[in-house]
């Protein structure tokens, strides 16, 4: 991690990702005992210019479990409300803290901040661009549940055109040699360029379909259909109804299937699936803490 920033999954080599996954496993073991000495005396600033529940809370939990002090930046009650630029704000906070965790609505904001700051910057999401710790926690979850990533059959289902996290996930799965099936309505397919890049770089098999059939899949990763992006509201709602994973969809799926979802989920997975033993998304969300502990600890070295 150049200067220990974490901006995009594409900045990482496979060995870097493996380092994070191994460190996260170590953190998970340490959760019950002395992790709180690792960053004692350090200050972590969480700067969320955009609402977030899971990412924000799990970064805060991660920092606290490592023994760091938190400095939370609230844009609405700071000089940002007076028009202070992001660059000035970053320069100022950089003088106070040891690590900056940034979420910002503009693509490229995290890279811009990392270029200005002397201390490590961790991207907690910049617009619809990159969200590297989500991909790391997704890979960690798959590896923890299945013991490996390479050779697994992974289906990504939902609105693959707009779900930017799915692009990074495809890249990460490619890095480890998984076999990927993309399941989406024809109008919501993933950008061909991204599929081509991943295939060429990692030589993995990626197939596309509009048919929701998860027979033989090891992992099913679901993201929502973003109906607010449709000009025709009825079209959006129709797709939302069709692209759901209910108990009926899971009838012919293997008992060993792991169902993942980045959360929050709306109606793409109805509540009755939550109690199915194959549903692993709450465990996945919990893995955000050891993974983000690993990222903070590695950044602070």
Tab-separated table of C-alpha atoms in Angstrom:
chain	number	residue	atom	x	y	z
A	1	UNK	CA	0.000	0.000	0.000
A	2	UNK	CA	1.890	3.019	-1.275
A	3	UNK	CA	2.484	5.149	1.815
A	4	UNK	CA	-0.120	2.818	3.347
A	5	UNK	CA	-3.054	4.561	1.698
A	6	UNK	CA	-5.934	2.349	0.600
A	7	UNK	CA	-7.774	3.973	-2.278
A	8	UNK	CA	-8.758	1.259	-4.754
A	9	UNK	CA	-8.616	-2.524	-4.960
A	10	UNK	CA	-6.834	-1.986	-8.292
A	11	UNK	CA	-3.832	-0.531	-6.470
A	12	UNK	CA	-3.263	-3.850	-4.729
A	13	UNK	CA	-1.406	-6.933	-5.846
A	14	UNK	CA	-2.659	-10.372	-4.847
A	15	UNK	CA	0.033	-10.557	-2.140
A	16	UNK	CA	-1.262	-7.272	-0.627
A	17	UNK	CA	-4.810	-8.634	-0.493
A	18	UNK	CA	-3.561	-11.889	1.063
A	19	UNK	CA	-1.698	-9.846	3.680
A	20	UNK	CA	-4.927	-8.033	4.621
A	21	UNK	CA	-6.935	-11.287	4.735
A	22	UNK	CA	-4.331	-12.970	6.967
A	23	UNK	CA	-4.126	-9.908	9.199
A	24	UNK	CA	-7.954	-9.842	9.451
A	25	UNK	CA	-7.968	-13.490	10.571
A	26	UNK	CA	-5.394	-12.562	13.225
A	27	UNK	CA	-7.551	-9.600	14.326
A	28	UNK	CA	-10.620	-11.782	14.583
A	29	UNK	CA	-8.748	-14.110	16.938
A	30	UNK	CA	-7.535	-11.116	18.948
A	31	UNK	CA	-10.969	-9.505	19.276
A	32	UNK	CA	-11.592	-11.253	22.566
A	33	UNK	CA	-8.178	-10.373	24.014
A	34	UNK	CA	-5.448	-7.751	23.699
A	35	UNK	CA	-6.051	-6.079	20.342
A	36	UNK	CA	-6.513	-2.787	22.168
A	37	UNK	CA	-2.798	-2.169	22.588
A	38	UNK	CA	-1.998	-2.180	18.846
A	39	UNK	CA	-3.014	1.420	18.134
A	40	UNK	CA	-2.971	2.783	21.688
A	41	UNK	CA	-2.011	6.450	21.569
A	42	UNK	CA	-2.966	6.844	17.894
A	43	UNK	CA	-5.780	9.058	16.664
A	44	UNK	CA	-8.040	8.014	13.785
A	45	UNK	CA	-10.263	10.606	12.120
A	46	UNK	CA	-13.484	9.460	10.481
A	47	UNK	CA	-14.560	12.020	7.878
A	48	UNK	CA	-17.917	11.067	6.410
A	49	UNK	CA	-19.210	13.694	3.988
A	50	UNK	CA	-22.045	11.351	3.084
A	51	UNK	CA	-24.372	9.253	5.255
A	52	UNK	CA	-23.232	5.739	6.084
A	53	UNK	CA	-24.270	3.299	8.765
A	54	UNK	CA	-22.302	0.073	8.394
A	55	UNK	CA	-19.039	1.442	7.028
A	56	UNK	CA	-18.915	4.273	9.536
A	57	UNK	CA	-19.898	2.192	12.573
A	58	UNK	CA	-17.577	-0.683	11.707
A	59	UNK	CA	-14.602	1.643	11.142
A	60	UNK	CA	-15.328	3.265	14.507
A	61	UNK	CA	-15.639	-0.141	16.189
A	62	UNK	CA	-12.399	-1.266	14.497
A	63	UNK	CA	-10.487	1.823	15.680
A	64	UNK	CA	-11.799	1.475	19.235
A	65	UNK	CA	-11.011	-2.244	19.410
A	66	UNK	CA	-7.439	-1.419	18.420
A	67	UNK	CA	-7.250	1.094	21.269
A	68	UNK	CA	-7.097	4.178	19.023
A	69	UNK	CA	-8.826	7.431	19.910
A	70	UNK	CA	-11.457	8.639	17.467
A	71	UNK	CA	-11.864	12.117	16.141
A	72	UNK	CA	-15.134	12.345	14.244
A	73	UNK	CA	-15.464	15.089	11.676
A	74	UNK	CA	-19.017	16.355	11.085
A	75	UNK	CA	-19.225	18.350	7.830
A	76	UNK	CA	-22.547	19.983	8.750
A	77	UNK	CA	-21.172	21.634	11.895
A	78	UNK	CA	-17.653	22.369	10.658
A	79	UNK	CA	-16.136	25.072	8.470
A	80	UNK	CA	-17.187	23.018	5.438
A	81	UNK	CA	-20.585	24.611	6.032
A	82	UNK	CA	-18.802	27.961	5.570
A	83	UNK	CA	-17.380	26.820	2.245
A	84	UNK	CA	-13.945	25.560	3.285
A	85	UNK	CA	-12.502	23.420	0.482
A	86	UNK	CA	-11.880	19.704	0.876
A	87	UNK	CA	-8.168	20.272	0.291
A	88	UNK	CA	-7.877	22.749	3.161
A	89	UNK	CA	-9.923	20.531	5.468
A	90	UNK	CA	-7.737	17.491	4.716
A	91	UNK	CA	-4.510	19.459	5.248
A	92	UNK	CA	-5.768	20.690	8.590
A	93	UNK	CA	-7.030	17.311	9.899
A	94	UNK	CA	-3.818	15.661	8.638
A	95	UNK	CA	-1.942	17.835	11.122
A	96	UNK	CA	-3.965	16.437	14.036
A	97	UNK	CA	-4.292	12.705	13.441
A	98	UNK	CA	-2.459	9.497	12.485
A	99	UNK	CA	-4.952	8.005	10.006
A	100	UNK	CA	-7.822	9.504	7.985
A	101	UNK	CA	-10.870	7.427	6.988
A	102	UNK	CA	-12.744	9.336	4.281
A	103	UNK	CA	-16.115	8.898	2.618
A	104	UNK	CA	-17.028	11.532	0.068
A	105	UNK	CA	-19.701	11.926	-2.638
A	106	UNK	CA	-17.190	12.878	-5.372
A	107	UNK	CA	-15.306	10.267	-7.367
A	108	UNK	CA	-11.587	10.760	-6.980
A	109	UNK	CA	-11.894	12.571	-3.621
A	110	UNK	CA	-9.949	9.862	-1.774
A	111	UNK	CA	-7.020	9.887	-4.208
A	112	UNK	CA	-6.969	13.707	-4.041
A	113	UNK	CA	-6.908	13.563	-0.219
A	114	UNK	CA	-4.161	10.913	-0.186
A	115	UNK	CA	-1.964	13.093	-2.429
A	116	UNK	CA	-2.293	15.998	0.023
A	117	UNK	CA	-2.062	14.208	3.353
A	118	UNK	CA	1.182	13.010	4.947
A	119	UNK	CA	-0.717	10.424	7.000
A	120	UNK	CA	-2.457	7.375	5.497
A	121	UNK	CA	-5.866	7.888	3.900
A	122	UNK	CA	-8.330	4.987	3.748
A	123	UNK	CA	-11.107	5.301	1.202
A	124	UNK	CA	-14.458	4.423	2.794
A	125	UNK	CA	-16.243	5.108	-0.495
A	126	UNK	CA	-15.828	7.969	-2.961
A	127	UNK	CA	-19.034	8.578	-4.860
A	128	UNK	CA	-19.884	5.618	-7.017
A	129	UNK	CA	-16.216	4.996	-7.607
A	130	UNK	CA	-14.269	2.753	-5.210
A	131	UNK	CA	-15.076	1.096	-1.895
A	132	UNK	CA	-12.015	-1.110	-1.308
A	133	UNK	CA	-12.744	-2.255	2.244
A	134	UNK	CA	-16.119	-3.626	1.089
A	135	UNK	CA	-14.352	-5.818	-1.484
A	136	UNK	CA	-11.770	-6.908	1.101
A	137	UNK	CA	-14.472	-7.908	3.554
A	138	UNK	CA	-16.367	-9.735	0.776
A	139	UNK	CA	-13.233	-11.722	-0.144
A	140	UNK	CA	-12.501	-12.376	3.529
A	141	UNK	CA	-16.044	-13.695	4.044
A	142	UNK	CA	-15.843	-16.023	1.028
A	143	UNK	CA	-12.466	-17.354	2.153
A	144	UNK	CA	-13.646	-17.829	5.724
A	145	UNK	CA	-16.827	-19.651	4.691
A	146	UNK	CA	-15.303	-21.769	1.920
A	147	UNK	CA	-11.645	-22.072	2.884
A	148	UNK	CA	-10.552	-20.697	-0.500
A	149	UNK	CA	-11.560	-18.332	-3.303
A	150	UNK	CA	-9.828	-19.881	-6.326
A	151	UNK	CA	-11.941	-22.377	-8.266
A	152	UNK	CA	-15.214	-21.417	-6.554
A	153	UNK	CA	-18.331	-20.802	-8.646
A	154	UNK	CA	-19.575	-17.345	-7.698
A	155	UNK	CA	-22.780	-15.740	-9.046
A	156	UNK	CA	-23.246	-11.965	-8.824
A	157	UNK	CA	-26.940	-11.057	-9.123
A	158	UNK	CA	-28.835	-7.773	-9.444
A	159	UNK	CA	-28.213	-4.375	-11.007
A	160	UNK	CA	-24.662	-4.925	-12.213
A	161	UNK	CA	-24.677	-1.773	-14.313
A	162	UNK	CA	-24.884	0.638	-11.378
A	163	UNK	CA	-23.516	-1.399	-8.465
A	164	UNK	CA	-19.935	-0.169	-8.440
A	165	UNK	CA	-18.996	-2.482	-5.570
A	166	UNK	CA	-19.665	-5.401	-7.930
A	167	UNK	CA	-16.968	-4.165	-10.329
A	168	UNK	CA	-14.324	-4.198	-7.626
A	169	UNK	CA	-15.591	-7.553	-6.398
A	170	UNK	CA	-15.331	-9.044	-9.900
A	171	UNK	CA	-11.744	-7.768	-10.020
A	172	UNK	CA	-10.945	-9.269	-6.604
A	173	UNK	CA	-12.539	-12.612	-7.494
A	174	UNK	CA	-10.553	-12.584	-10.741
A	175	UNK	CA	-7.324	-12.018	-8.840
A	176	UNK	CA	-7.917	-15.265	-6.920
A	177	UNK	CA	-9.180	-17.273	-9.905
A	178	UNK	CA	-12.873	-17.774	-9.078
A	179	UNK	CA	-15.330	-18.683	-11.835
A	180	UNK	CA	-17.954	-15.943	-12.122
A	181	UNK	CA	-21.517	-15.835	-13.466
A	182	UNK	CA	-23.150	-12.414	-13.831
A	183	UNK	CA	-26.944	-12.555	-13.490
A	184	UNK	CA	-28.881	-9.392	-14.347
A	185	UNK	CA	-31.702	-8.042	-16.523
A	186	UNK	CA	-30.339	-7.399	-20.061
A	187	UNK	CA	-30.526	-3.614	-19.563
A	188	UNK	CA	-28.578	-3.799	-16.285
A	189	UNK	CA	-25.553	-5.796	-17.377
A	190	UNK	CA	-22.081	-4.957	-16.182
A	191	UNK	CA	-20.004	-2.718	-18.432
A	192	UNK	CA	-18.302	-4.906	-21.079
A	193	UNK	CA	-14.991	-3.056	-20.664
A	194	UNK	CA	-14.774	-4.082	-17.012
A	195	UNK	CA	-15.519	-7.730	-17.789
A	196	UNK	CA	-12.945	-7.692	-20.597
A	197	UNK	CA	-10.288	-6.116	-18.357
A	198	UNK	CA	-10.811	-8.733	-15.625
A	199	UNK	CA	-10.803	-11.646	-18.103
A	200	UNK	CA	-7.630	-10.423	-19.826
A	201	UNK	CA	-5.772	-9.609	-16.640
A	202	UNK	CA	-6.574	-12.784	-14.707
A	203	UNK	CA	-7.687	-15.260	-17.391
A	204	UNK	CA	-10.847	-16.238	-15.518
A	205	UNK	CA	-14.147	-17.444	-16.933
A	206	UNK	CA	-16.968	-14.871	-16.729
A	207	UNK	CA	-20.399	-15.681	-18.141
A	208	UNK	CA	-23.513	-13.511	-18.370
A	209	UNK	CA	-27.169	-14.502	-18.158
A	210	UNK	CA	-30.611	-13.116	-17.331
A	211	UNK	CA	-31.734	-16.468	-16.020
A	212	UNK	CA	-31.833	-16.750	-12.221
A	213	UNK	CA	-30.541	-20.251	-11.775
A	214	UNK	CA	-28.132	-20.755	-8.909
A	215	UNK	CA	-27.797	-24.535	-9.131
A	216	UNK	CA	-24.171	-25.547	-8.561
A	217	UNK	CA	-23.097	-22.100	-7.286
A	218	UNK	CA	-20.859	-21.981	-4.192
A	219	UNK	CA	-21.577	-18.312	-3.496
A	220	UNK	CA	-24.490	-16.090	-4.522
A	221	UNK	CA	-23.800	-12.389	-4.042
A	222	UNK	CA	-26.954	-10.283	-4.354
A	223	UNK	CA	-27.205	-6.521	-4.790
A	224	UNK	CA	-30.333	-4.471	-5.148
A	225	UNK	CA	-32.062	-3.274	-8.295
A	226	UNK	CA	-31.837	0.485	-7.956
A	227	UNK	CA	-35.358	1.331	-9.093
A	228	UNK	CA	-34.748	5.048	-8.531
A	229	UNK	CA	-32.439	4.959	-11.575
A	230	UNK	CA	-35.220	3.961	-13.972
A	231	UNK	CA	-36.991	6.666	-15.974
A	232	UNK	CA	-40.009	4.353	-16.078
A	233	UNK	CA	-41.012	3.644	-12.496
A	234	UNK	CA	-43.112	0.583	-13.439
A	235	UNK	CA	-40.215	-0.935	-15.331
A	236	UNK	CA	-38.035	-0.515	-12.240
A	237	UNK	CA	-40.620	-2.103	-9.988
A	238	UNK	CA	-41.177	-4.987	-12.420
A	239	UNK	CA	-37.453	-5.761	-12.445
A	240	UNK	CA	-37.332	-5.497	-8.685
A	241	UNK	CA	-40.070	-8.122	-8.447
A	242	UNK	CA	-38.362	-10.431	-10.928
A	243	UNK	CA	-34.843	-10.105	-9.566
A	244	UNK	CA	-35.465	-11.367	-6.073
A	245	UNK	CA	-33.925	-14.248	-4.238
A	246	UNK	CA	-36.741	-15.945	-2.349
A	247	UNK	CA	-37.099	-19.490	-1.042
A	248	UNK	CA	-38.477	-20.493	-4.433
A	249	UNK	CA	-35.301	-19.269	-6.197
A	250	UNK	CA	-33.273	-21.327	-3.733
A	251	UNK	CA	-35.208	-24.571	-4.298
A	252	UNK	CA	-32.607	-26.079	-6.633
A	253	UNK	CA	-29.578	-24.413	-4.997
A	254	UNK	CA	-27.003	-26.495	-3.128
A	255	UNK	CA	-27.313	-26.761	0.638
A	256	UNK	CA	-23.721	-25.503	0.865
A	257	UNK	CA	-24.522	-22.260	-1.007
A	258	UNK	CA	-23.472	-19.078	0.817
A	259	UNK	CA	-25.747	-16.084	0.165
A	260	UNK	CA	-24.031	-12.700	0.570
A	261	UNK	CA	-25.305	-9.124	0.284
A	262	UNK	CA	-23.511	-5.807	0.979
A	263	UNK	CA	-26.571	-4.514	2.930
A	264	UNK	CA	-28.808	-2.602	3.360
A	265	UNK	CA	-31.245	-4.926	1.630
A	266	UNK	CA	-34.727	-3.807	0.709
A	267	UNK	CA	-36.958	-6.387	-0.963
A	268	UNK	CA	-34.471	-8.266	-3.158
A	269	UNK	CA	-34.116	-10.825	-0.356
A	270	UNK	CA	-37.390	-11.277	1.569
A	271	UNK	CA	-37.175	-11.766	5.372
A	272	UNK	CA	-38.007	-15.489	5.210
A	273	UNK	CA	-34.603	-16.117	3.632
A	274	UNK	CA	-32.852	-14.589	6.677
A	275	UNK	CA	-33.461	-17.735	8.725
A	276	UNK	CA	-32.259	-20.074	5.945
A	277	UNK	CA	-28.875	-21.527	7.030
A	278	UNK	CA	-27.444	-20.480	3.645
A	279	UNK	CA	-27.970	-16.768	4.399
A	280	UNK	CA	-24.573	-15.432	5.503
A	281	UNK	CA	-24.967	-11.670	5.023
A	282	UNK	CA	-25.177	-10.736	8.707
A	283	UNK	CA	-21.995	-12.681	9.386
A	284	UNK	CA	-20.497	-10.893	6.362
A	285	UNK	CA	-21.382	-7.501	7.891
A	286	UNK	CA	-19.778	-8.532	11.175
A	287	UNK	CA	-16.551	-9.380	9.308
A	288	UNK	CA	-16.265	-5.668	8.495
A	289	UNK	CA	-14.745	-5.089	11.937
A	290	UNK	CA	-11.706	-7.455	11.784
A	291	UNK	CA	-11.082	-6.508	8.133
A	292	UNK	CA	-11.147	-2.788	8.926
A	293	UNK	CA	-8.988	-3.424	12.007
A	294	UNK	CA	-6.479	-5.113	9.704
A	295	UNK	CA	-6.530	-2.179	7.276
A	296	UNK	CA	-6.087	0.407	10.065
A	297	UNK	CA	-3.302	-1.592	11.685
A	298	UNK	CA	-1.408	-2.128	8.421
A	299	UNK	CA	-1.832	1.545	7.466
A	300	UNK	CA	-0.392	2.690	10.791
A	301	UNK	CA	2.842	0.734	10.550
